[in-house]
XYZ file of C-alpha atoms in Angstrom:
787
model
C 68.090 -22.180 3.000
C 67.685 -18.451 3.660
C 66.847 -17.953 -0.011
C 64.158 -20.585 0.188
C 62.620 -19.017 3.304
C 62.631 -15.554 1.707
C 61.032 -16.885 -1.472
C 58.392 -18.646 0.588
C 57.609 -15.478 2.557
C 57.388 -13.406 -0.638
C 55.104 -16.035 -2.195
C 52.776 -15.992 0.810
C 52.684 -12.165 0.832
C 52.008 -12.071 -2.911
C 49.229 -14.617 -2.530
C 47.670 -12.657 0.365
C 47.924 -9.399 -1.546
C 46.271 -10.904 -4.605
C 43.391 -12.177 -2.498
C 43.058 -8.941 -0.542
C 42.547 -6.959 -3.736
C 38.918 -6.380 -4.613
C 36.947 -5.166 -7.604
C 33.331 -4.182 -8.210
C 30.907 -5.904 -10.579
C 27.951 -3.671 -11.494
C 25.420 -3.029 -14.204
C 21.786 -2.650 -15.176
C 19.396 -5.504 -15.923
C 16.618 -5.005 -18.459
C 13.910 -7.032 -20.127
C 15.016 -8.053 -23.614
C 11.724 -7.455 -25.431
C 10.912 -3.992 -24.065
C 14.146 -2.621 -22.645
C 12.315 -2.154 -19.307
C 14.601 -2.066 -16.257
C 13.964 -4.955 -13.855
C 14.011 -4.679 -10.086
C 14.606 -7.469 -7.546
C 16.537 -9.613 -10.046
C 18.832 -12.051 -8.245
C 22.551 -11.743 -9.077
C 24.149 -14.918 -7.700
C 27.897 -15.537 -7.368
C 27.672 -19.317 -7.158
C 31.356 -19.869 -6.286
C 31.046 -17.801 -3.094
C 27.422 -18.610 -2.241
C 26.636 -14.900 -2.090
C 24.899 -12.320 -4.239
C 22.709 -9.256 -4.431
C 19.539 -7.971 -6.109
C 18.809 -5.071 -8.414
C 17.335 -1.927 -6.885
C 14.153 -0.077 -7.852
C 15.781 1.098 -11.079
C 17.370 -2.163 -12.217
C 20.896 -1.357 -10.979
C 23.121 -3.793 -9.072
C 26.605 -3.598 -7.588
C 28.703 -6.066 -5.619
C 32.363 -5.909 -4.549
C 34.356 -9.154 -4.545
C 37.933 -10.346 -4.292
C 39.594 -10.419 -7.726
C 39.202 -13.771 -9.412
C 37.151 -15.851 -11.826
C 33.485 -16.420 -11.025
C 30.306 -17.991 -12.350
C 27.443 -15.486 -12.213
C 23.737 -16.301 -12.453
C 21.019 -13.741 -13.233
C 17.588 -15.076 -12.270
C 14.061 -13.733 -11.993
C 10.784 -15.628 -11.786
C 9.208 -15.823 -15.233
C 12.497 -15.269 -17.093
C 15.166 -17.603 -18.426
C 18.235 -17.763 -16.202
C 21.429 -16.348 -17.730
C 24.865 -17.591 -16.646
C 28.132 -15.771 -17.265
C 31.705 -16.692 -16.391
C 33.769 -13.599 -15.735
C 37.347 -12.705 -14.899
C 37.154 -9.934 -12.300
C 40.569 -8.234 -12.237
C 39.297 -4.664 -12.083
C 35.951 -2.897 -11.830
C 33.637 -4.421 -14.429
C 30.303 -3.180 -15.769
C 28.073 -5.993 -17.034
C 24.608 -5.108 -18.372
C 22.236 -8.030 -18.907
C 18.942 -8.459 -20.778
C 16.623 -11.240 -19.583
C 14.253 -13.049 -21.887
C 10.787 -14.218 -20.872
C 10.633 -17.924 -20.047
C 9.654 -19.989 -23.086
C 6.274 -21.695 -23.245
C 7.930 -25.029 -23.876
C 8.881 -25.351 -20.214
C 6.165 -26.449 -17.802
C 7.776 -24.774 -14.822
C 10.402 -22.249 -13.939
C 13.121 -23.884 -11.883
C 14.885 -21.708 -9.333
C 18.269 -22.736 -7.939
C 18.879 -23.424 -4.280
C 21.014 -20.279 -4.172
C 17.981 -18.113 -4.836
C 16.074 -19.831 -2.053
C 19.062 -19.432 0.231
C 19.160 -15.688 -0.346
C 15.444 -15.279 0.341
C 15.667 -17.088 3.686
C 18.868 -15.301 4.680
C 17.522 -11.800 4.046
C 16.602 -9.984 7.283
C 13.594 -8.454 5.546
C 10.355 -9.956 6.853
C 6.627 -9.133 6.986
C 6.517 -8.368 3.253
C 3.721 -9.357 0.871
C 4.805 -9.460 -2.759
C 2.824 -10.718 -5.756
C 3.726 -10.635 -9.414
C 1.361 -8.908 -11.819
C 0.996 -12.229 -13.679
C -0.246 -13.913 -10.488
C -2.624 -11.056 -9.679
C -4.204 -11.195 -13.135
C -5.106 -14.856 -12.590
C -6.978 -14.271 -9.321
C -10.792 -14.145 -9.743
C -12.359 -10.905 -8.506
C -15.757 -9.229 -8.559
C -16.998 -8.041 -11.966
C -13.963 -9.610 -13.660
C -11.636 -6.642 -13.091
C -8.056 -7.357 -11.968
C -7.524 -5.718 -8.588
C -4.200 -5.276 -6.793
C -5.656 -4.449 -3.386
C -8.115 -7.338 -3.317
C -5.301 -9.681 -4.333
C -3.203 -8.495 -1.372
C -6.117 -9.162 1.007
C -5.765 -12.850 0.122
C -2.416 -12.872 1.956
C -2.058 -13.048 5.749
C -2.330 -9.886 7.822
C -4.289 -7.892 5.229
C -8.077 -7.438 5.248
C -10.735 -4.933 4.353
C -13.745 -3.898 6.383
C -16.153 -5.794 4.110
C -17.669 -5.648 0.653
C -18.110 -2.079 -0.502
C -15.691 -0.748 2.152
C -12.931 1.660 1.216
C -9.242 1.067 1.834
C -7.510 -1.918 3.378
C -6.326 -2.806 6.869
C -2.927 -4.234 7.775
C -2.256 -6.060 11.026
C -5.196 -4.467 12.773
C -4.403 -0.938 11.646
C -6.808 1.647 10.257
C -6.991 2.429 6.538
C -5.376 5.860 7.007
C -2.353 4.250 8.696
C -1.135 2.833 5.362
C 1.378 4.776 3.282
C 0.389 4.156 -0.342
C 3.072 5.126 -2.881
C 2.856 5.062 -6.663
C 6.197 5.948 -8.249
C 7.154 7.453 -4.856
C 4.114 9.783 -4.823
C 1.650 9.573 -1.922
C -1.917 8.545 -2.741
C -4.568 9.422 -0.166
C -7.111 6.913 -1.453
C -6.378 3.461 -2.854
C -9.745 2.566 -4.348
C -12.489 3.487 -6.781
C -16.236 3.247 -6.172
C -15.897 2.853 -2.389
C -13.751 -0.245 -2.514
C -15.079 -2.117 -5.544
C -11.949 -1.364 -7.625
C -8.417 -0.239 -6.795
C -6.876 2.888 -8.328
C -4.059 0.859 -9.891
C -4.205 -0.066 -13.565
C -2.565 -3.527 -13.606
C -1.236 -3.029 -17.150
C 0.860 -0.064 -15.967
C 2.382 -1.717 -12.891
C 5.911 -3.137 -12.801
C 6.279 -4.175 -9.170
C 4.582 -3.908 -5.787
C 5.538 -4.657 -2.199
C 3.504 -4.349 0.968
C 5.605 -3.886 4.107
C 3.568 -4.994 7.144
C 6.476 -4.822 9.592
C 10.231 -4.400 9.666
C 9.643 -1.270 7.562
C 12.984 0.148 6.307
C 14.060 3.550 7.616
C 13.626 5.181 4.209
C 9.859 5.104 4.772
C 7.996 7.218 7.295
C 4.740 8.971 8.045
C 2.366 6.011 8.567
C 2.318 3.668 11.565
C 0.803 0.531 10.005
C 2.234 -0.359 6.576
C 3.807 0.803 3.322
C 2.436 -0.222 -0.076
C 5.197 0.664 -2.547
C 4.224 0.386 -6.228
C 6.269 1.229 -9.310
C 4.902 1.896 -12.769
C 6.531 0.452 -15.854
C 8.847 2.729 -17.842
C 7.472 1.929 -21.297
C 8.763 -0.115 -24.228
C 12.020 1.349 -25.601
C 12.149 -0.940 -28.640
C 8.754 -0.869 -30.343
C 5.234 0.513 -30.167
C 2.934 -1.854 -28.302
C -0.304 -1.855 -26.380
C -2.412 -3.773 -23.901
C -6.007 -3.484 -22.844
C -9.231 -5.138 -21.909
C -12.975 -4.848 -22.407
C -15.205 -5.920 -19.532
C -18.845 -5.791 -18.567
C -18.469 -2.699 -16.376
C -15.097 -1.176 -17.291
C -12.462 -1.108 -20.019
C -8.836 -0.083 -20.222
C -6.202 0.704 -22.845
C -2.467 1.288 -22.489
C -0.001 2.350 -25.187
C 3.784 2.405 -24.897
C 6.702 2.796 -27.228
C 10.014 4.470 -27.974
C 10.500 8.218 -28.169
C 14.096 7.534 -29.200
C 14.708 3.841 -29.789
C 16.623 2.185 -26.961
C 17.079 5.600 -25.305
C 13.700 7.032 -24.373
C 10.161 5.714 -24.026
C 6.608 6.709 -23.126
C 3.659 4.994 -21.494
C 0.079 6.218 -21.295
C -2.916 4.258 -20.097
C -6.505 4.939 -19.172
C -9.459 3.150 -17.592
C -13.116 3.953 -17.195
C -16.246 2.261 -15.947
C -19.530 2.624 -17.814
C -22.110 0.465 -16.062
C -23.992 3.626 -15.042
C -24.904 4.218 -18.700
C -27.323 1.286 -18.516
C -29.049 2.284 -15.262
C -31.689 4.514 -16.952
C -32.965 1.401 -18.727
C -34.048 0.143 -15.303
C -35.482 3.525 -14.171
C -32.554 4.049 -11.804
C -31.412 7.646 -11.423
C -28.271 6.874 -9.423
C -24.856 7.310 -11.033
C -21.538 5.745 -10.000
C -18.444 5.579 -12.199
C -14.703 6.215 -12.199
C -11.935 7.045 -14.618
C -8.156 7.328 -14.305
C -5.061 8.048 -16.386
C -1.454 6.883 -15.982
C 1.408 8.475 -17.908
C 5.171 8.120 -17.823
C 8.223 9.034 -19.873
C 11.780 7.813 -19.294
C 15.039 9.026 -20.820
C 18.471 7.383 -20.760
C 20.581 10.536 -20.981
C 23.857 8.577 -20.823
C 25.344 5.616 -18.955
C 25.223 7.517 -15.671
C 22.020 9.544 -15.855
C 18.349 8.688 -16.319
C 15.356 10.993 -16.164
C 11.757 9.940 -15.405
C 8.508 11.865 -15.504
C 5.379 10.109 -14.270
C 1.854 11.177 -13.400
C -1.561 9.907 -12.381
C -5.041 11.402 -12.392
C -8.179 9.652 -11.160
C -11.717 10.601 -10.230
C -14.823 8.942 -8.821
C -18.307 10.321 -9.435
C -21.194 9.233 -7.225
C -24.740 10.596 -7.473
C -27.786 9.375 -5.553
C -31.204 10.135 -7.024
C -30.375 13.826 -7.474
C -30.138 14.213 -3.673
C -26.374 14.506 -3.405
C -23.290 13.908 -5.505
C -19.777 13.047 -4.468
C -16.612 13.573 -6.562
C -13.162 12.659 -5.257
C -9.781 11.430 -6.400
C -5.984 11.567 -6.445
C -3.518 13.174 -8.807
C 0.249 13.583 -8.857
C 3.204 14.439 -11.052
C 6.752 13.288 -10.309
C 10.110 14.250 -11.837
C 12.968 11.874 -10.955
C 16.669 11.851 -11.757
C 18.884 8.787 -11.318
C 22.608 9.448 -11.205
C 25.426 6.906 -10.992
C 28.494 8.520 -9.412
C 30.603 5.384 -9.815
C 30.278 1.629 -9.469
C 29.456 1.900 -5.753
C 27.358 5.063 -5.424
C 23.842 5.393 -6.839
C 21.493 8.337 -6.247
C 17.887 9.248 -6.898
C 16.405 12.745 -6.636
C 12.643 13.320 -6.837
C 10.353 16.325 -6.904
C 6.699 15.333 -6.432
C 3.427 17.221 -6.327
C 0.441 15.246 -5.064
C -3.113 16.110 -4.104
C -6.417 14.598 -3.076
C -9.654 16.438 -3.771
C -13.015 15.720 -2.165
C -16.176 17.391 -3.457
C -19.713 17.101 -2.144
C -22.888 18.656 -3.555
C -26.082 18.471 -1.500
C -28.965 19.263 -3.800
C -31.619 19.154 -1.071
C -29.910 22.011 0.837
C -28.512 23.687 -2.293
C -24.792 24.016 -1.617
C -21.470 22.512 -2.672
C -18.516 21.658 -0.478
C -14.944 21.126 -1.717
C -12.012 20.088 0.442
C -8.649 18.467 -0.064
C -5.013 17.994 0.842
C -1.981 18.719 -1.326
C 1.756 18.451 -0.823
C 5.061 19.217 -2.496
C 7.704 16.602 -1.712
C 11.435 16.895 -2.425
C 13.586 13.857 -1.646
C 17.122 12.663 -2.246
C 18.358 9.108 -1.687
C 21.876 7.672 -1.875
C 22.788 3.989 -2.055
C 26.340 2.917 -1.221
C 27.276 -0.625 -2.245
C 30.176 -0.915 0.183
C 31.043 -4.555 -0.539
C 29.363 -7.928 -0.803
C 28.532 -7.847 2.938
C 27.464 -4.242 3.471
C 24.996 -2.000 1.660
C 24.097 1.427 3.015
C 21.265 3.802 2.159
C 21.006 7.437 3.166
C 18.328 9.983 2.403
C 16.511 13.159 3.193
C 13.069 14.427 2.282
C 10.939 17.451 3.010
C 7.181 17.747 2.439
C 5.162 20.948 2.450
C 1.428 20.409 3.111
C -1.652 22.500 2.477
C -4.851 21.287 4.132
C -8.077 22.707 2.742
C -10.904 21.873 5.191
C -13.400 23.066 2.618
C -15.119 25.821 0.749
C -18.907 26.170 0.890
C -20.731 27.679 -2.086
C -24.502 28.044 -2.547
C -25.924 26.535 -5.732
C -28.901 28.902 -5.925
C -29.945 32.315 -4.692
C -32.628 30.720 -2.496
C -30.375 28.320 -0.581
C -29.903 30.691 2.363
C -26.230 29.692 2.643
C -23.421 32.191 2.355
C -20.186 31.379 0.545
C -17.423 30.620 3.033
C -13.860 29.360 2.895
C -12.836 27.385 5.979
C -9.425 28.223 7.400
C -6.633 26.481 5.508
C -3.878 24.798 7.486
C -0.201 24.365 6.593
C 2.591 22.114 7.774
C 6.130 21.021 7.011
C 7.302 17.441 7.504
C 10.962 16.457 7.277
C 12.878 13.220 7.505
C 16.494 12.117 7.396
C 17.621 8.507 7.598
C 20.503 6.055 7.430
C 19.878 2.383 6.805
C 22.259 -0.549 6.406
C 22.157 -4.211 5.393
C 24.946 -6.203 7.019
C 26.072 -9.806 6.574
C 27.759 -10.618 9.873
C 28.391 -14.290 9.092
C 27.078 -17.158 7.013
C 24.208 -17.450 9.488
C 23.441 -13.910 10.674
C 22.192 -10.994 8.582
C 20.800 -7.756 9.968
C 19.158 -4.596 8.740
C 19.479 -1.601 11.039
C 18.462 1.980 10.510
C 17.470 5.225 12.149
C 15.076 7.862 10.895
C 14.733 11.301 12.435
C 11.365 12.850 11.628
C 10.077 16.315 12.381
C 6.787 18.113 11.833
C 6.121 21.824 12.016
C 2.562 23.148 12.176
C 2.766 26.495 10.416
C 0.829 29.713 10.921
C -2.669 30.252 9.565
C -5.204 33.025 9.192
C -7.265 32.201 12.262
C -6.560 29.873 15.161
C -9.007 29.386 18.015
C -8.121 30.122 21.627
C -10.078 28.247 24.302
C -10.487 28.757 28.012
C -8.013 26.518 29.843
C -6.841 25.431 26.376
C -9.736 22.905 26.249
C -11.690 22.652 22.974
C -13.976 19.959 24.359
C -15.738 19.701 27.725
C -17.811 17.090 29.513
C -21.302 17.957 30.779
C -21.736 15.847 33.911
C -25.440 16.629 34.221
C -26.317 15.491 30.691
C -23.450 12.965 30.611
C -22.345 14.060 27.148
C -19.333 15.737 25.580
C -19.864 19.242 24.277
C -17.825 21.470 21.993
C -16.421 24.592 23.641
C -16.754 27.976 21.992
C -13.539 29.820 21.271
C -12.930 32.797 23.537
C -10.699 34.474 20.954
C -8.748 33.882 17.753
C -5.384 34.980 16.477
C -3.673 34.974 13.094
C -0.053 34.293 12.297
C 2.233 34.284 9.292
C 2.806 31.066 7.414
C 6.527 31.497 8.112
C 5.876 31.061 11.855
C 5.732 27.714 13.647
C 2.730 27.152 15.899
C 3.779 23.723 17.123
C 6.730 21.449 16.346
C 7.513 17.773 16.923
C 10.732 15.822 16.468
C 11.075 12.073 16.956
C 13.628 9.304 16.638
C 12.443 6.218 14.746
C 14.757 3.207 15.121
C 14.289 0.190 12.843
C 15.954 -3.200 13.274
C 15.562 -6.671 11.821
C 17.690 -9.805 12.035
C 17.730 -13.192 10.324
C 19.427 -16.299 11.689
C 19.859 -19.109 9.153
C 19.519 -22.552 10.652
C 20.471 -24.045 7.288
C 20.298 -23.036 3.625
C 16.507 -23.417 3.558
C 15.472 -22.483 7.094
C 15.694 -19.294 9.108
C 14.172 -17.426 12.000
C 13.728 -13.660 11.917
C 12.739 -10.823 14.219
C 12.106 -7.104 13.764
C 11.270 -3.906 15.619
C 10.033 -0.593 14.272
C 8.953 2.776 15.618
C 7.073 5.181 13.332
C 5.299 8.497 13.901
C 2.277 9.616 11.898
C 1.560 13.332 11.747
C -1.439 13.281 9.365
C -4.847 12.114 10.615
C -7.886 10.989 8.645
C -11.202 11.769 10.294
C -13.753 9.760 8.384
C -17.430 8.913 8.722
C -18.116 6.276 6.097
C -21.379 5.172 7.734
C -23.162 8.448 7.035
C -25.498 8.923 4.041
C -22.818 11.234 2.610
C -19.438 9.536 3.236
C -16.894 12.137 4.240
C -13.110 12.236 4.616
C -11.276 15.043 6.406
C -7.482 15.184 6.752
C -6.097 17.086 9.734
C -2.467 17.834 10.716
C -0.963 17.403 14.154
C -0.674 20.604 16.146
C -1.655 22.310 19.370
C -4.748 20.160 19.986
C -3.885 17.010 17.993
C -0.782 14.973 18.818
C 1.042 12.654 16.347
C 0.213 8.974 16.354
C 3.123 6.921 17.701
C 3.384 3.322 16.542
C 5.621 0.541 17.844
C 5.692 -3.003 16.493
C 7.684 -6.146 17.198
C 7.484 -9.295 15.091
C 9.162 -12.699 14.924
C 8.899 -15.437 12.330
C 9.962 -18.829 11.034
C 10.677 -19.359 7.318
C 11.400 -22.556 5.418
C 11.710 -23.738 1.821
C 10.847 -27.400 1.162
C 11.435 -28.127 -2.511
C 8.564 -26.532 -4.437
C 6.923 -25.386 -1.192
C 7.560 -22.665 1.353
C 6.257 -21.959 4.844
C 6.131 -18.575 6.534
C 4.748 -17.967 10.005
C 4.954 -14.751 12.012
C 3.688 -13.332 15.290
C 3.358 -9.595 15.883
C 2.407 -7.093 18.561
C 1.662 -3.450 17.745
C 0.663 -0.425 19.826
C -0.442 3.046 18.692
C -0.702 6.083 20.951
C -2.793 9.209 20.262
C -5.328 7.418 18.080
C -8.232 9.809 17.418
C -11.934 9.103 17.836
C -14.796 11.543 17.507
C -17.553 12.097 20.024
C -21.158 10.994 19.543
C -23.091 13.399 17.337
C -19.955 14.860 15.769
C -20.531 16.886 12.601
C -17.660 16.618 10.119
C -19.073 18.630 7.232
C -17.919 22.278 7.145
C -16.340 21.929 10.588
C -13.738 24.677 10.973
C -12.544 23.406 14.375
C -12.250 19.618 14.382
C -10.482 19.770 17.753
C -13.930 20.392 19.234
C -15.159 16.888 18.358
C -12.080 14.727 18.944
C -10.747 12.608 21.800
C -7.361 10.916 21.906
C -7.007 7.255 22.773
C -4.800 4.302 21.999
C -4.890 1.156 19.907
C -3.265 -2.247 19.970
C -3.163 -5.262 17.697
C -1.548 -8.663 17.971
C -1.762 -11.909 16.095
C -0.370 -14.938 14.327
C 0.056 -15.229 10.538
C 0.617 -18.422 8.563
C 1.359 -18.810 4.856
C 1.907 -22.097 3.022
C 2.782 -21.703 -0.669
C 3.329 -24.004 -3.606
C 5.653 -22.071 -5.869
C 6.277 -24.370 -8.826
C 4.501 -26.770 -11.160
C 1.182 -26.768 -12.978
C -0.688 -26.242 -9.712
C 0.416 -23.193 -7.715
C -1.165 -21.244 -4.901
C -1.249 -20.725 -1.172
C -3.132 -21.172 2.063
C -3.115 -18.092 4.294
C -4.485 -17.866 7.831
C -4.455 -15.001 10.313
C -5.514 -15.174 13.966
C -5.526 -11.641 15.347
C -7.083 -9.049 17.626
C -7.413 -5.302 17.038
C -8.703 -3.034 19.791
C -9.045 0.628 20.674
C -9.459 2.451 23.966
C -10.375 6.089 24.573
C -10.396 6.796 28.305
C -11.738 9.958 29.861
C -9.344 12.807 30.489
C -10.426 13.068 34.117
C -11.851 10.701 36.713
C -15.414 11.800 36.008
C -15.259 11.550 32.223
C -16.350 8.229 30.685
C -14.421 8.640 27.442
C -15.649 6.270 24.741
C -17.204 2.979 25.853
C -16.513 3.966 29.489
C -12.805 3.959 28.772
C -12.720 0.192 28.192
C -11.051 -1.609 25.306
C -13.398 -2.311 22.407
C -13.030 -4.068 19.071
C -11.837 -1.888 16.222
C -14.325 -1.621 13.354
C -12.012 -3.693 11.124
C -11.130 -6.396 13.679
C -11.261 -9.921 12.200
C -10.426 -12.706 14.654
C -10.120 -15.380 11.969
C -9.174 -14.823 8.346
C -8.617 -17.833 6.071
C -7.994 -17.764 2.317
C -7.147 -20.564 -0.093
C -5.914 -19.496 -3.521
C -5.053 -21.840 -6.376
C -4.115 -21.585 -10.039
C -3.931 -24.623 -12.308
C -2.240 -24.589 -15.712
C -4.564 -27.050 -17.472
C -2.836 -26.772 -20.839
C -1.388 -24.093 -23.097
C -4.820 -22.620 -23.784
C -6.556 -22.837 -20.406
C -5.613 -21.530 -16.948
C -8.000 -22.189 -14.071
C -8.151 -20.189 -10.845
C -10.097 -20.313 -7.614
C -10.044 -18.725 -4.196
C -12.030 -19.365 -1.043
C -12.406 -16.793 1.747
C -13.644 -17.322 5.304
C -13.633 -14.442 7.803
C -15.073 -13.485 11.145
C -17.798 -10.865 10.694
C -16.851 -7.284 11.444
C -17.777 -5.749 14.827
C -21.043 -3.817 15.161
C -23.058 -2.172 17.912
C -26.667 -3.389 18.232
C -29.542 -1.844 20.188
C -30.334 -3.843 23.312
C -33.517 -2.123 24.440
C -35.634 0.999 24.339
C -37.500 3.367 26.606
C -40.389 5.780 26.131
C -39.875 9.515 26.598
C -42.678 12.012 25.872
C -44.344 9.546 23.557
C -41.133 8.721 21.713
C -39.340 5.389 21.827
C -35.613 5.915 22.339
C -33.268 2.935 21.709
C -30.433 1.984 24.035
C -27.279 0.309 22.806
C -24.843 -2.314 23.998
C -21.127 -1.650 24.479
C -19.383 -0.347 21.381
C -18.618 -3.039 18.783
C -19.449 -5.868 21.181
C -21.444 -7.855 18.583
C -20.506 -9.053 15.112
C -22.011 -9.486 11.696
C -22.423 -13.106 10.541
C -19.386 -15.013 9.328
C -18.249 -14.065 5.823
C -17.393 -16.794 3.326
C -17.240 -16.920 -0.452
C -15.931 -19.080 -3.303
C -14.748 -17.573 -6.600
C -13.708 -19.199 -9.882
C -11.969 -18.005 -13.024
C -10.895 -19.529 -16.325
C -8.530 -17.845 -18.780
C -8.683 -18.974 -22.393
C -5.849 -18.041 -24.772
C -6.816 -19.014 -28.361
C -3.263 -18.791 -29.765
C -0.853 -19.348 -26.872
C 2.234 -19.698 -29.089
C 1.660 -16.397 -30.866
C 4.277 -13.903 -29.705
C 3.877 -11.142 -32.272
C 0.991 -9.097 -33.604
C -2.443 -9.180 -32.012
C -2.607 -11.517 -28.997
C -5.746 -12.050 -26.973
C -7.340 -13.976 -24.144
C -10.760 -14.337 -22.535
C -11.252 -14.337 -18.761
C -14.447 -15.943 -17.473
C -15.081 -15.430 -13.759
C -17.727 -16.410 -11.256
C -17.704 -14.348 -8.073
C -19.479 -15.792 -5.025
C -20.212 -19.052 -6.809
C -22.734 -20.431 -4.284
C -24.512 -17.067 -3.864
C -23.637 -16.410 -0.233
C -25.465 -13.261 0.954
C -22.699 -11.798 3.122
C -23.970 -8.993 5.319
C -22.517 -5.536 4.842
C -24.688 -4.211 7.646
C -27.708 -5.092 9.772
C -30.184 -2.319 10.606
C -33.132 -2.282 12.984
C -36.525 -0.660 12.369
C -40.160 -1.093 13.286
C -42.316 -3.081 10.876
C -45.328 -0.908 10.072
C -47.544 -3.942 9.503
C -46.693 -5.891 12.652
C -45.525 -2.995 14.895
C -42.568 -5.128 15.877
C -38.881 -4.286 15.626
C -37.083 -6.182 12.875
C -33.505 -6.626 11.767
C -32.740 -6.121 8.078
C -29.611 -7.500 6.461
C -27.986 -5.517 3.635
C -25.956 -7.555 1.145
C -24.300 -6.096 -1.941
C -23.278 -9.060 -4.066
C -24.803 -12.414 -4.733
C -23.363 -14.584 -7.489
C -21.733 -12.384 -10.155
C -20.660 -13.902 -13.505
C -18.362 -11.799 -15.674
C -16.318 -12.002 -18.842
C -13.383 -9.826 -19.920
C -11.605 -9.738 -23.265
C -7.899 -8.911 -22.871
C -5.527 -8.087 -25.700
C -2.018 -6.903 -26.463
C -0.131 -6.037 -29.613
């Protein structure tokens, strides 16, 4: 009997020991045809109803109890691969996924994939595949990443021809735009008509509207994180397109087959070449270049070099010209310490240059911002329930407010370099994803950010430390003259800030297909964009925080409900966001060649809140979504004292990009193997404007008076677009492959107002309102090819 009991105890202990032992499954997932690493691929352990996804570089790792498992590797657009493995010790399993065959009408995702998406604590993320983006009809037939994102809830722009994009009521400069980890200071070409992103070069993109992970910092509104493709490691290939206003070409191929690859692509517009035929002297065009090289040094080390260069050129009737654009170069090193530790080190140089030439006053003006960014990130795959990320980065900034140069000896302007400014921004973070139970998953992190305003050649000193005063008699703000200046070494710190930025999100799964989520984030923004896009010469000026300018401080909470219903999904979220120290400039402010911007700025606050709804059909011949946003975005700039009115008498007013209602319907129908049809409908509240409400006569002059700031609105915006993609040989997978994209923008010729101006009619002597519209109906055709 004692023997039996002892044997039973030993058996139980042996069984427990066997099941307490764990091993790690890891590897890299690539695309079979090109050898390109694939991010966000689902790795599903079906026996345990758990899994993970690949990171930004195609690597995955998960620790499990030893045993035998069925593993699924799935990604939308690719055939699912299943493997049965015996996991007795650490195992490295690299997988290549093959594009889904044309013989299948739809890509079927398992319930496990849907379960993982609803269980993830990540929320407030807009993600679109490049294939989906290329099917969305856009103006002039050019595929546009930014305009595609504005079709999703919570994302808008300020109207046709407006630069940048706005997220959850935030300003355009409150978005952190990253391309291969490098910061871009402008996301568009030709003042919003095209984005700076060549779709042929893009691998993946995500827009974080809320619940922003702790690894990101520096902008209070959103993060647009975009990765370029690495290049084909197996064969030389190319893609491109020829359109009515622009063309593009991208080449990629192996440097060393299966080990190293290159990618280089360029775009340019050329519509301005035809303007002289219509006696138009204006010029507007852009060009950009993407380049990348990747090297697999060995199983544990990969090296990447990527770069971008883009420029816009704008010239109006030989009166003024405007040249601006981004550029960067990035060197990255991936290192795999072991199955559980993955690292990425990056060294990035990025700059934004803005040039202005005013022919009628005979001078040029060049300004810009540049930075050198060093960052190091570590990912620790602790086990199947815990993943940790740690990182540090440091950014050195140089702000060039501008250099003025005369263009002729008769201009009367002396050459002058405005005082350059310097700063150092640092960040350190820890971030973790935790599975607490089958129903509760959380993501929690903390970022510590700091910003040092460094010494400069000349810094103004003001009486009572006030760069701006209020004239009670004239009831206007006036710039104060400096009483003295002082210079300091760049190694000195003039002003420093340090802030804690907690991030937290949680998901509670009601069942396998339903969850509720909530998130909170705090972010500080130390870089400010002072922009006047309504002037005849649009101007952007970047200014660092310091003695007279405080950092913007953003807080946001959000909650949502998420559900998968077969081929459909529903996402609905509510959010509330506040921003402190939001800058506004006084009436009559002059931005050009201003060496003391503190003399024209007031600090205020902003808030935004709203409801977002997204209904998607994810499978079948007909796919698409309905997106609706109900929101409010406001600003307030009170006076600094009881007698000062501030802006708009210190009352809340609509932000320039506020859109109460924003509805989009997007659909794509796979008619047959040769034809794909697309359509989208947009309906938006008109943007806020300030109209004159009267006038008075003074010394023979009629002076207009105006209503409260942004208290009126432009007419409602609505538009219907169509596209049709024709592929002559859909089954051809090798050699020259081509397709034609026919698009019709603004199909019923809606004349949406960009602005409404008021002037006196010389014939009738009456004041009249004039509506400015940019686009009516615009047909376009683009020939796309690859080989």
